[in-house]
Coordinates of C-alpha atoms and ligand atoms in Angstrom, one line a residue:
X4 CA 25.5 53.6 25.5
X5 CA 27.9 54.0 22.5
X6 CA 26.9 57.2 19.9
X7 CA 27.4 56.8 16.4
X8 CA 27.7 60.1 14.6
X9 CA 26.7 60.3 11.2
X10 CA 28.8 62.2 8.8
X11 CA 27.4 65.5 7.9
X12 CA 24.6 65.2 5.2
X13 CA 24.1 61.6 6.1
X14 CA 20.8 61.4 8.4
X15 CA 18.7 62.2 5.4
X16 CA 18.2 58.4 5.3
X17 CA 17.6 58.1 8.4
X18 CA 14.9 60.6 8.7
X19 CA 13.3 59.1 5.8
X20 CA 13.3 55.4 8.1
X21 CA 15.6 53.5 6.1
X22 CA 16.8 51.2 8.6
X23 CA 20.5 50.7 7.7
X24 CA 23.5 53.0 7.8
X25 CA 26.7 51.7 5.8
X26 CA 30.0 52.2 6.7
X27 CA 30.3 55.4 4.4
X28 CA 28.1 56.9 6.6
X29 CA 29.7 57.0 9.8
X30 CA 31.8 59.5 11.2
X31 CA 32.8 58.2 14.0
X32 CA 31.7 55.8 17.1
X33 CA 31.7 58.0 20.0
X34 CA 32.7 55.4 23.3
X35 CA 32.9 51.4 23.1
X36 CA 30.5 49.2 21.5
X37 CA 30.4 45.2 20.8
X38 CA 28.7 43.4 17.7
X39 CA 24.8 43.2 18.0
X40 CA 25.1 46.2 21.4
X41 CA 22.7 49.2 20.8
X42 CA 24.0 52.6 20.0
X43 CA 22.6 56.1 19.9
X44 CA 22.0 57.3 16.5
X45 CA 22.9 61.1 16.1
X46 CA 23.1 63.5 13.5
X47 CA 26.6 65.1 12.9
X48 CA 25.3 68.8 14.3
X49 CA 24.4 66.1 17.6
X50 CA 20.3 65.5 16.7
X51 CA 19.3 62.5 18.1
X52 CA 17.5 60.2 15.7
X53 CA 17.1 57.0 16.5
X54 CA 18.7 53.8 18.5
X55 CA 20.5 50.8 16.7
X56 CA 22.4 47.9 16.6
X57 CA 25.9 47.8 15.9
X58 CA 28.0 45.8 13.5
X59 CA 31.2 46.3 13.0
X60 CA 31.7 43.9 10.8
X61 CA 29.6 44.7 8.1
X62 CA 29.0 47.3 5.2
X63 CA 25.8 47.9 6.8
X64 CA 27.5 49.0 10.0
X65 CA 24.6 49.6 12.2
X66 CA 20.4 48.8 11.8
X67 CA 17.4 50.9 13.1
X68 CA 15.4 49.9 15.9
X69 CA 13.8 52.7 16.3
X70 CA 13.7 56.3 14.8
X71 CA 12.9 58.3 17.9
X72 CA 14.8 59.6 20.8
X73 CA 12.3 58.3 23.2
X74 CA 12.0 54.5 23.1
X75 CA 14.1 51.9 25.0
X76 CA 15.8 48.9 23.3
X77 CA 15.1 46.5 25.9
X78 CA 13.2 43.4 26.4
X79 CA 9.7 45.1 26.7
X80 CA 10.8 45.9 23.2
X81 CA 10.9 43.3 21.2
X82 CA 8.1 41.4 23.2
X83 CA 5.9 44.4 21.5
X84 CA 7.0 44.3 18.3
X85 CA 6.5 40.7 17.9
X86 CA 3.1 40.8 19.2
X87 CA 2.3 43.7 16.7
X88 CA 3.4 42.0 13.9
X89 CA 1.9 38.6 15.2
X90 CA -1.5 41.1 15.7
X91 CA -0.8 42.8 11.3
X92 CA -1.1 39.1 10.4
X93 CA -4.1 37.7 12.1
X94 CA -5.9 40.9 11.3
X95 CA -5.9 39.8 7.5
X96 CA -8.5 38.1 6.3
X97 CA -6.4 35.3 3.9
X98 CA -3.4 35.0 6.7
X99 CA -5.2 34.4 10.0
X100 CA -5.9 31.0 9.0
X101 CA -2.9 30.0 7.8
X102 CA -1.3 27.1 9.3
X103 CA 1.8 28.1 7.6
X104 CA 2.5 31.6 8.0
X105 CA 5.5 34.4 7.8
X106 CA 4.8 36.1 11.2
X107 CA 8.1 38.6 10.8
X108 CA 9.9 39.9 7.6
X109 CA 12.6 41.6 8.9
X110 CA 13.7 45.2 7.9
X111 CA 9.6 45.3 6.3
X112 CA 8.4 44.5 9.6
X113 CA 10.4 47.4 12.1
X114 CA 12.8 44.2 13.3
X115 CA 16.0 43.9 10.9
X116 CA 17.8 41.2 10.5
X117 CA 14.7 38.8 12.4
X118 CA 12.6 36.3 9.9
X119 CA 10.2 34.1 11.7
X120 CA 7.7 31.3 10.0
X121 CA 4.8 29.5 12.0
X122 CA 4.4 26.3 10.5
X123 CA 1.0 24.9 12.5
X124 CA 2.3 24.4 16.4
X125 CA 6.6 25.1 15.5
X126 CA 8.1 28.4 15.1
X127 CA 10.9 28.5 13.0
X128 CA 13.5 32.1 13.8
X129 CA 16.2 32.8 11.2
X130 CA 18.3 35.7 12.8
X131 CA 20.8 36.9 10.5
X132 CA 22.3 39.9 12.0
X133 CA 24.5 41.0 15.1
X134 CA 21.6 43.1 16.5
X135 CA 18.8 40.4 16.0
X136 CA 21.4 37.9 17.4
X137 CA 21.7 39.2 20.5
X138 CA 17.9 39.9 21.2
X139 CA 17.4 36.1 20.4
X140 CA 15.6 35.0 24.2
X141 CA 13.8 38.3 23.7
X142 CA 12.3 37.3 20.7
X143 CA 11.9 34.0 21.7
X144 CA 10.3 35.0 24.3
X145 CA 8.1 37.4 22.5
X146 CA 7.0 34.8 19.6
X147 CA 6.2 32.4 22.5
X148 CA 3.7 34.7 24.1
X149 CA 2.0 36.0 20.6
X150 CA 1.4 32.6 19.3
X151 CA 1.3 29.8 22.3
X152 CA 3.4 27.7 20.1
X153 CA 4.7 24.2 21.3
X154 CA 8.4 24.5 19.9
X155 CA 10.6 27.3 18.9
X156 CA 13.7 26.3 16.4
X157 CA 16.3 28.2 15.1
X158 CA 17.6 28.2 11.4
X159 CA 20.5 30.8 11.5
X160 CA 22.2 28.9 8.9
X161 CA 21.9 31.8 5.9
X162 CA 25.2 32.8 4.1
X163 CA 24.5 36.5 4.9
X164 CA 25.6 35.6 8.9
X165 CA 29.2 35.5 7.4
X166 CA 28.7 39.1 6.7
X167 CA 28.1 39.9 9.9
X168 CA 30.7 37.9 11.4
X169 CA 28.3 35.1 13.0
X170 CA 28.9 31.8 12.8
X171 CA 25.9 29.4 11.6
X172 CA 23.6 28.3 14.4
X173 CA 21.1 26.0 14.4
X174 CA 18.9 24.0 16.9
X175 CA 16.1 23.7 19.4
X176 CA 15.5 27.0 21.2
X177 CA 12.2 25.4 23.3
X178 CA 9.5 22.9 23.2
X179 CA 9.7 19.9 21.3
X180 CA 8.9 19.4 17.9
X181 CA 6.5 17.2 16.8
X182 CA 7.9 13.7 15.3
X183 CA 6.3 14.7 11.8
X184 CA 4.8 18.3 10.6
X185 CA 3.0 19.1 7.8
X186 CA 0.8 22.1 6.9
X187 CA -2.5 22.4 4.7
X188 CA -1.6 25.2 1.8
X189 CA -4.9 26.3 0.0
X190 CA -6.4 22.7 0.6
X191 CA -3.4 20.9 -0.2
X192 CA -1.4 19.2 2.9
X193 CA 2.7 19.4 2.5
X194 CA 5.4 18.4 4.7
X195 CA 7.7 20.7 6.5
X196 CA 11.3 19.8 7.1
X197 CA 12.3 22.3 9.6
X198 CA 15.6 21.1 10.5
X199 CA 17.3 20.1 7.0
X200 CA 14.7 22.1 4.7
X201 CA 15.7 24.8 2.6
X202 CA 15.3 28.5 4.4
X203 CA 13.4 27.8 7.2
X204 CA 11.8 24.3 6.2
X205 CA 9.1 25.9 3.2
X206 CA 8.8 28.6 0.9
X207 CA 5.4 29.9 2.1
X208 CA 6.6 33.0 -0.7
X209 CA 4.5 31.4 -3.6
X210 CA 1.3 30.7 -1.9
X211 CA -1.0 33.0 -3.7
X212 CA 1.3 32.0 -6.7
X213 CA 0.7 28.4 -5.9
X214 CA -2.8 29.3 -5.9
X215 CA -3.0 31.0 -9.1
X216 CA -0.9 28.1 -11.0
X217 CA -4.0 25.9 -10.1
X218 CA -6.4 27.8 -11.2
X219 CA -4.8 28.3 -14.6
X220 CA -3.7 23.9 -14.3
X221 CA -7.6 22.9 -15.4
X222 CA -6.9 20.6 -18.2
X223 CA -3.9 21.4 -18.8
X224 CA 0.0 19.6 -19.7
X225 CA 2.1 20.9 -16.7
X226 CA 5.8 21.4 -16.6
X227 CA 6.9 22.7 -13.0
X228 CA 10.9 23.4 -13.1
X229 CA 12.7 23.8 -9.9
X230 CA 10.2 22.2 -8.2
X231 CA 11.4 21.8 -4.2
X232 CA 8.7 19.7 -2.8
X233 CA 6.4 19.8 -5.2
X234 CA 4.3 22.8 -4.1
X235 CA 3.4 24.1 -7.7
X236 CA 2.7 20.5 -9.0
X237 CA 0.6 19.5 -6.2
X238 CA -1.5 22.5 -6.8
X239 CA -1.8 22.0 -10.7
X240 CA -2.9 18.8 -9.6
X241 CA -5.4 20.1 -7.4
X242 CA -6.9 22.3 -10.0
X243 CA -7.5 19.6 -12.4
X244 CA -4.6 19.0 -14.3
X245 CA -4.1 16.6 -17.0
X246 CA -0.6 16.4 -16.4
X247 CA 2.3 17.5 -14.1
X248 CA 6.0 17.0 -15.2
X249 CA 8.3 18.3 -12.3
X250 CA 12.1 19.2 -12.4
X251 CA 14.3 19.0 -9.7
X252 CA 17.9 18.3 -8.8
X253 CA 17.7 17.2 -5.5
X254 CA 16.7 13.8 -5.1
X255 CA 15.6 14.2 -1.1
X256 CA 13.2 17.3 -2.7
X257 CA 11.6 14.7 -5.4
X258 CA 11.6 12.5 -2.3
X259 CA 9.6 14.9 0.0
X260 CA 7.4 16.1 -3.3
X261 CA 6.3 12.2 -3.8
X262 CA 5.7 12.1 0.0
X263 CA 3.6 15.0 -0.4
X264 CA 1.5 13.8 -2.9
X265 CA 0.4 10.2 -1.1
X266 CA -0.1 13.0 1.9
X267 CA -2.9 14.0 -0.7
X268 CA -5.0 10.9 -1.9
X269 CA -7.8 13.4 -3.1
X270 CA -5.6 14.4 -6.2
X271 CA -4.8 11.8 -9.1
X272 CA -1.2 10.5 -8.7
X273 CA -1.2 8.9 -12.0
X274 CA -1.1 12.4 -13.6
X275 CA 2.4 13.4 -11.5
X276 CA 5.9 12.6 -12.8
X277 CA 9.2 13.0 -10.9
X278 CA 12.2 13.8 -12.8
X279 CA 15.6 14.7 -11.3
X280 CA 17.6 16.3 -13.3
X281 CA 19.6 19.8 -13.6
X282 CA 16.9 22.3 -15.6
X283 CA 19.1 24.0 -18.1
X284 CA 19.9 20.5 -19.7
X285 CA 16.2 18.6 -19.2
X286 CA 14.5 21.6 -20.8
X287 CA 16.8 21.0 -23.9
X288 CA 16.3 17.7 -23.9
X289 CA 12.9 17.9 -23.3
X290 CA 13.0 20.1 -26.8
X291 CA 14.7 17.6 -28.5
X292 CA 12.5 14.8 -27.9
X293 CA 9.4 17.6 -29.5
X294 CA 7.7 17.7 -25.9
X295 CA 5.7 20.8 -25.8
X296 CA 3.4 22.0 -22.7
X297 CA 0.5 24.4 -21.9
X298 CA 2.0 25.6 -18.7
X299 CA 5.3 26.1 -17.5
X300 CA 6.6 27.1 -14.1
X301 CA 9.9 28.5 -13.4
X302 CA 10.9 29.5 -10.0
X303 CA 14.7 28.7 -9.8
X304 CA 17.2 29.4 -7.0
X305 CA 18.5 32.9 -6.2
X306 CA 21.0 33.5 -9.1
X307 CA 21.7 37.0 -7.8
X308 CA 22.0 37.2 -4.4
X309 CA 23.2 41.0 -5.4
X310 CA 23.1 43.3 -7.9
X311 CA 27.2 42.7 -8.3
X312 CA 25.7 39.1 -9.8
X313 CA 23.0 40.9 -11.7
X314 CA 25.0 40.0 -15.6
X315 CA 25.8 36.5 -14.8
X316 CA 22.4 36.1 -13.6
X317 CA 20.5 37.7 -16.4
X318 CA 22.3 34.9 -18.7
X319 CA 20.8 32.3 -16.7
X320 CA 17.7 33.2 -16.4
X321 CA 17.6 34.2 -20.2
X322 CA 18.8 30.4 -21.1
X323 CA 15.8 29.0 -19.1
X324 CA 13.6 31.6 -20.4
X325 CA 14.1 30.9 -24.0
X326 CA 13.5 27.5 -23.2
X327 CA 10.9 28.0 -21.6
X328 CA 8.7 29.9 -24.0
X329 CA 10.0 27.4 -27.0
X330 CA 8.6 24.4 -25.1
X331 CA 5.4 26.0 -25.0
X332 CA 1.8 24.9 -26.8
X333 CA 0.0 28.3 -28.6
X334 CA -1.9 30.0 -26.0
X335 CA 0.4 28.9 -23.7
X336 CA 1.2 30.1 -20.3
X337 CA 4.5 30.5 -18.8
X338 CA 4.7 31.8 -15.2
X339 CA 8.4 32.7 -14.6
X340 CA 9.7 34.2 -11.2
X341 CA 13.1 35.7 -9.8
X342 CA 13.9 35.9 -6.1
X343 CA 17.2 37.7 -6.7
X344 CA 17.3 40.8 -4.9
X345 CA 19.6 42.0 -7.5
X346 CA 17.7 42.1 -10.4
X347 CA 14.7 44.6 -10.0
X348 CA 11.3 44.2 -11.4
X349 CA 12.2 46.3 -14.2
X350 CA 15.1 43.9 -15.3
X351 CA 13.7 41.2 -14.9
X352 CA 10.7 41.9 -17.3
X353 CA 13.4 42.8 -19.8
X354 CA 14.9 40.1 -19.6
X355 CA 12.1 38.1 -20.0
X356 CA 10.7 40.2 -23.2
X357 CA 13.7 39.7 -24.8
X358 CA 14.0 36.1 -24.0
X359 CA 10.0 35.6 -26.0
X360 CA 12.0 37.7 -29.0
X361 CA 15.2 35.0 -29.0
X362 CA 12.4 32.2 -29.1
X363 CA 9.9 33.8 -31.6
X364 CA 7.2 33.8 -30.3
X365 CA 5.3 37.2 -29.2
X366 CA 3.7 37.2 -25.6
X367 CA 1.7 39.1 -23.3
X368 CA 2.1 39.8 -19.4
X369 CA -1.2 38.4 -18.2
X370 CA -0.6 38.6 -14.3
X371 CA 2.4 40.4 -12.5
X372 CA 3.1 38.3 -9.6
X373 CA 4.8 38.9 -6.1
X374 CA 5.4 37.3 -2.6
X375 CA 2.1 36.9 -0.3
X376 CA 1.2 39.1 2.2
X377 CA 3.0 37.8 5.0
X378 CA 6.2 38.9 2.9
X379 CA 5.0 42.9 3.1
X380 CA 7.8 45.3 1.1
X381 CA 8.3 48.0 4.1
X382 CA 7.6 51.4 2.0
X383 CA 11.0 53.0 3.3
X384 CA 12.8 49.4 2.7
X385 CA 12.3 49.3 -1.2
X386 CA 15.6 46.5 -1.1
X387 CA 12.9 44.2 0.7
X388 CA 11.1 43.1 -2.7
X389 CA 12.5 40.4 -3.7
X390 CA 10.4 37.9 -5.5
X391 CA 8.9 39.2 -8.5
X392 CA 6.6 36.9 -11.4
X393 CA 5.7 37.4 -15.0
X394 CA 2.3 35.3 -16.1
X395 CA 3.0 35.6 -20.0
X396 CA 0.5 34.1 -22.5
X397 CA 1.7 33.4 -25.4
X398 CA -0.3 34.2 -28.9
Ligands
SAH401 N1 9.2 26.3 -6.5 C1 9.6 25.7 -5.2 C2 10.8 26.4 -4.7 C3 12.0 26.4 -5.6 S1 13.5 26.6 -4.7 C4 8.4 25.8 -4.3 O1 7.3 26.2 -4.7 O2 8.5 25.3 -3.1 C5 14.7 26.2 -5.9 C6 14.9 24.7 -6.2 O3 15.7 24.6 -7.4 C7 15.5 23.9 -5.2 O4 14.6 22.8 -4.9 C8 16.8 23.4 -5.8 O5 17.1 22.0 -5.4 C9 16.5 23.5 -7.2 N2 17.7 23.7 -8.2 C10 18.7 24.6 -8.0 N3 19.4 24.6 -9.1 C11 18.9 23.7 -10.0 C12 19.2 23.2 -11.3 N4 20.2 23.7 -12.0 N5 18.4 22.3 -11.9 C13 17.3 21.8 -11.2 N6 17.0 22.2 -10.0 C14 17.7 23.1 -9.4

C-alpha cells in the first residue's frame, strides 16, 4: 500500500478527524497509487494516522476512511459501516418509519464521498468520489444486506464527479424497480422519479420543513416558489390551506406536482394552482398585479455551489428576498432557505435582514430551520451543513 506523507504541521487536521487532506497538504506519495486505491496516512515525523482514498485528481487529494492504524479497508469494511449507519437511522424514533429516508450522508456519516436514499423497496447510491467509486459492489453489497431492498440504482450523475475525474454513471446496480414508486411523507403520498429526478429522485432535506410549512398553512394564502414536485404545496394543503400558488420552471416538475396531488384525493385540489414560470420575474409580476400572501416559501436551487460563488449568489437571493417580504400580508410569514454550501448560516441571515430593510418592512426570526435528521452535520465535518432556513414573521 501507497503512503502519503503529510507535510510537517499538517496532521493537526487529521487528528482532529477532518476527513479530507488537500493538495497543500501533501508532501509527498511514497510508492504508486491509482484514483479511488487506499493509502496509508502518515504524519511527516512517520506517525501513522489513518488510511484513505486517493485522488489525484482533485484539490481534496485524498479522504479518511478511518483514523486509526489498526483497521482494514476491505470489503468487511464497508459492509459495517453501512449497517451502522442503516442501524443510527432506525434507532430514531421519527426516521425508522420512513418510507423515504437518507440512510448515508457522506463525509457526516464516516463514508465520504457515498450518499444513499431508501425510497420504500429502491435504494438509490450517488457516489461522487474516486474512493467511494471504487468500493461501489461493497456498498452495494452492504446496503443490500442492511435494508432487504428489491433494487439498488445508481445516480452518479453530480457535477462534483468532474472533480474527481469520473465520468457520470448512471443505471441499474440490482433488482428491478418497480413500474411506479411513490412514498407517503408525513401523511402525504409523492412520486419518486429515480431515474430522471433531481439528486437522487426527491429532496427528502425539507421534511420536517415540509412539515412545519403545514402547520403554519391553516387558513392561509400560499405562495410556494421553486416548487419541484410540489412537496411544500401539497403539505400547505394538507394543513388546511385556503390557497396554494406554486412556482416552477420546469414544466415535467409542475407535471409530477399535479400528479402528486390526484395521488392525494384527501386534500382539496380546487385550492392548488400551477404556474410555470422563472421566479425572479413571476414574483414581480405577481407585485404588479397587487397579489399579496400570508405565506411564502422560497427554497431555490443551489446558487453557490461554493463560497468562490458566495457574491453573485448573495444578489440572487437578495432579489427574491425583497420580493418576497414585499408580497407579503401583515403578520405574514416567509420561510426562506439556502442549500448553498457557500454561504454560511451567518450570511445567509444577513442577507436576509437586509433584504426585510430594502422592502420596509421589520421582521422577526420565528424558527431557524435545517435539513432532517437523516442529513446529520458530522461534528468534525462543519462544510457538511448545507441547508439552512429562516421562518421570519413579519410585524
Ligand atoms: N422545494 C422543492 C425543491 C426545490 S429544488 C421541494 O421541496 O421538493 C429547486 C427547484 O427550482 C427546481 O425544481 C428547479 O426546477 C427550480 N428552479 C430553478 N431555477 C428557477 C427559476 N429561476 N425559476 C423558477 N424555478 C426555478
Amino acid at each position: 500500500m501507497a503512503r502519503l506523507i503529510l507535510q510537517q504541521g499538517k496532521e493537526r487536521p487529521v487528528l482532529r478527524r477532518h476527513p479530507w487532506i488537500f493538495a497543500g497538504s501533501v508532501d509527498h506519495l511514497d510508492g504508486r497509487a491509482r484514483p479511488g486505491d487506499t493509502v496509508e496516512v502518515l504524519s511527516h515525523d512517520g506517525k501513522l494516522l489513518g488510511r484513505a482514498a486517493w485522488s489525484p485528481e482533485s484539490q481534496i487529494r485524498a479522504r479518511m476512511w478511518s483514523f486509526d492504524a489498526d483497521t482494514s479497508i476491505d470489503h468487511a469494511f464497508f459492509k459495517r459501516r453501512v449497517a451502522d449507519c442503516v442501524a443510527r437511522r432506525m434507532a430514531h424514533p421519527h426516521l425508522r418509519g420512513q418510507d423515504g429516508l437518507r440512510l448515508i450522508h457522506g463525509e457526516s456519516d464516516g463514508l465520504p464521498g457515498v450518499i444513499a436514499d431508501r425510497f420504500g423497496p429502491v435504494v438509490v447510491v450517488q457516489l461522487t468520489s474516486a474512493g467511494a467509486d471504487k468500493w461501489r459492489e461493497a456498498i452495494v453489497a452492504g446496503l443490500k444486506q442492511a435494508t432487504g431492498c428489491t433494487a439498488v440504482y445508481e445516480r452518479s450523475d453530480s457535477e462534483v464527479r468532474k472533480l474527481e475525474g469520473l465520468e457520470p454513471v448512471s443505471g441499474l446496480l440490482d433488482g428491478e424497480l418497480p413500474a411506479s414508486l411513490s412514498i407517503v411523507e408525513n401523511g402525504v403520498r409523492m412520486e419518486v422519479d429515480v431515474v430522471g429526478g433531481h439528486k437522487t429522485g426527491f429532496y427528502l432535506d425539507q421534511r420536517d420543513n415540509r412539515l412545519l410549512t403545514g402547520q403554519l398553512a391553516a387558513g392561509r394564502s400560499v405562495l410556494n416558489c421553486f416548487c419541484y414536485t410540489g412537496g411544500f404545496s401539497l403539505q400547505a394543503l394538507a394543513g388546511g390551506a385556503a390557497s396554494v400558488l406554486s412556482i416552477d420552471s420546469s414544466g415535467p416538475a409542475l407535471a409530477t406536482g399535479a400528479r402528486n396531488l390526484a395521488l392525494n384525493p384527501q386534500l382539496d385540489a380546487s385550492r392548488a394552482e400551477w404556474m410555470e414560470a422563472d421566479v425572479f420575474e413571476a414574483l414581480r409580476s405577481l407585485r404588479a398585479e397587487g397579489r399579496t400572501f400570508d405565506l411564502i416559501i422560497l427554497d431555490p436551487p443551489k446558487f453557490a455551489p461554493s463560497a468562490a460563488h458566495a457574491q453573485r449568489a448573495s444578489r440572487a437571493y437578495r432579489d427574491i428576498n425583497i420580493l418576497g417580504f414585499r408580497l407579503l400580508n401583515p403578520g405574514g410569514i416567509l420561510m426562506t432557505y439556502s442549500c448553498s454550501g457557500g454561504i454560511g448560516q451567518e450570511l445567509f441571515q444577513s442577507i436576509v435582514a437586509s433584504s426585510a430593510v430594502d422592502a420596509g418592512v421589520e421582521a422577526r426570526i420565528i424558527h431557524r430551520l435545517s435539513a432532517a435528521a437523516d442529513h446529520p452535520i458530522g461534528l468534525s465535518v462543519p462544510e457538511g451543513e448545507y441547508l439552512k432556513g429562516l421562518a421570519c414573521q413579519v410585524g
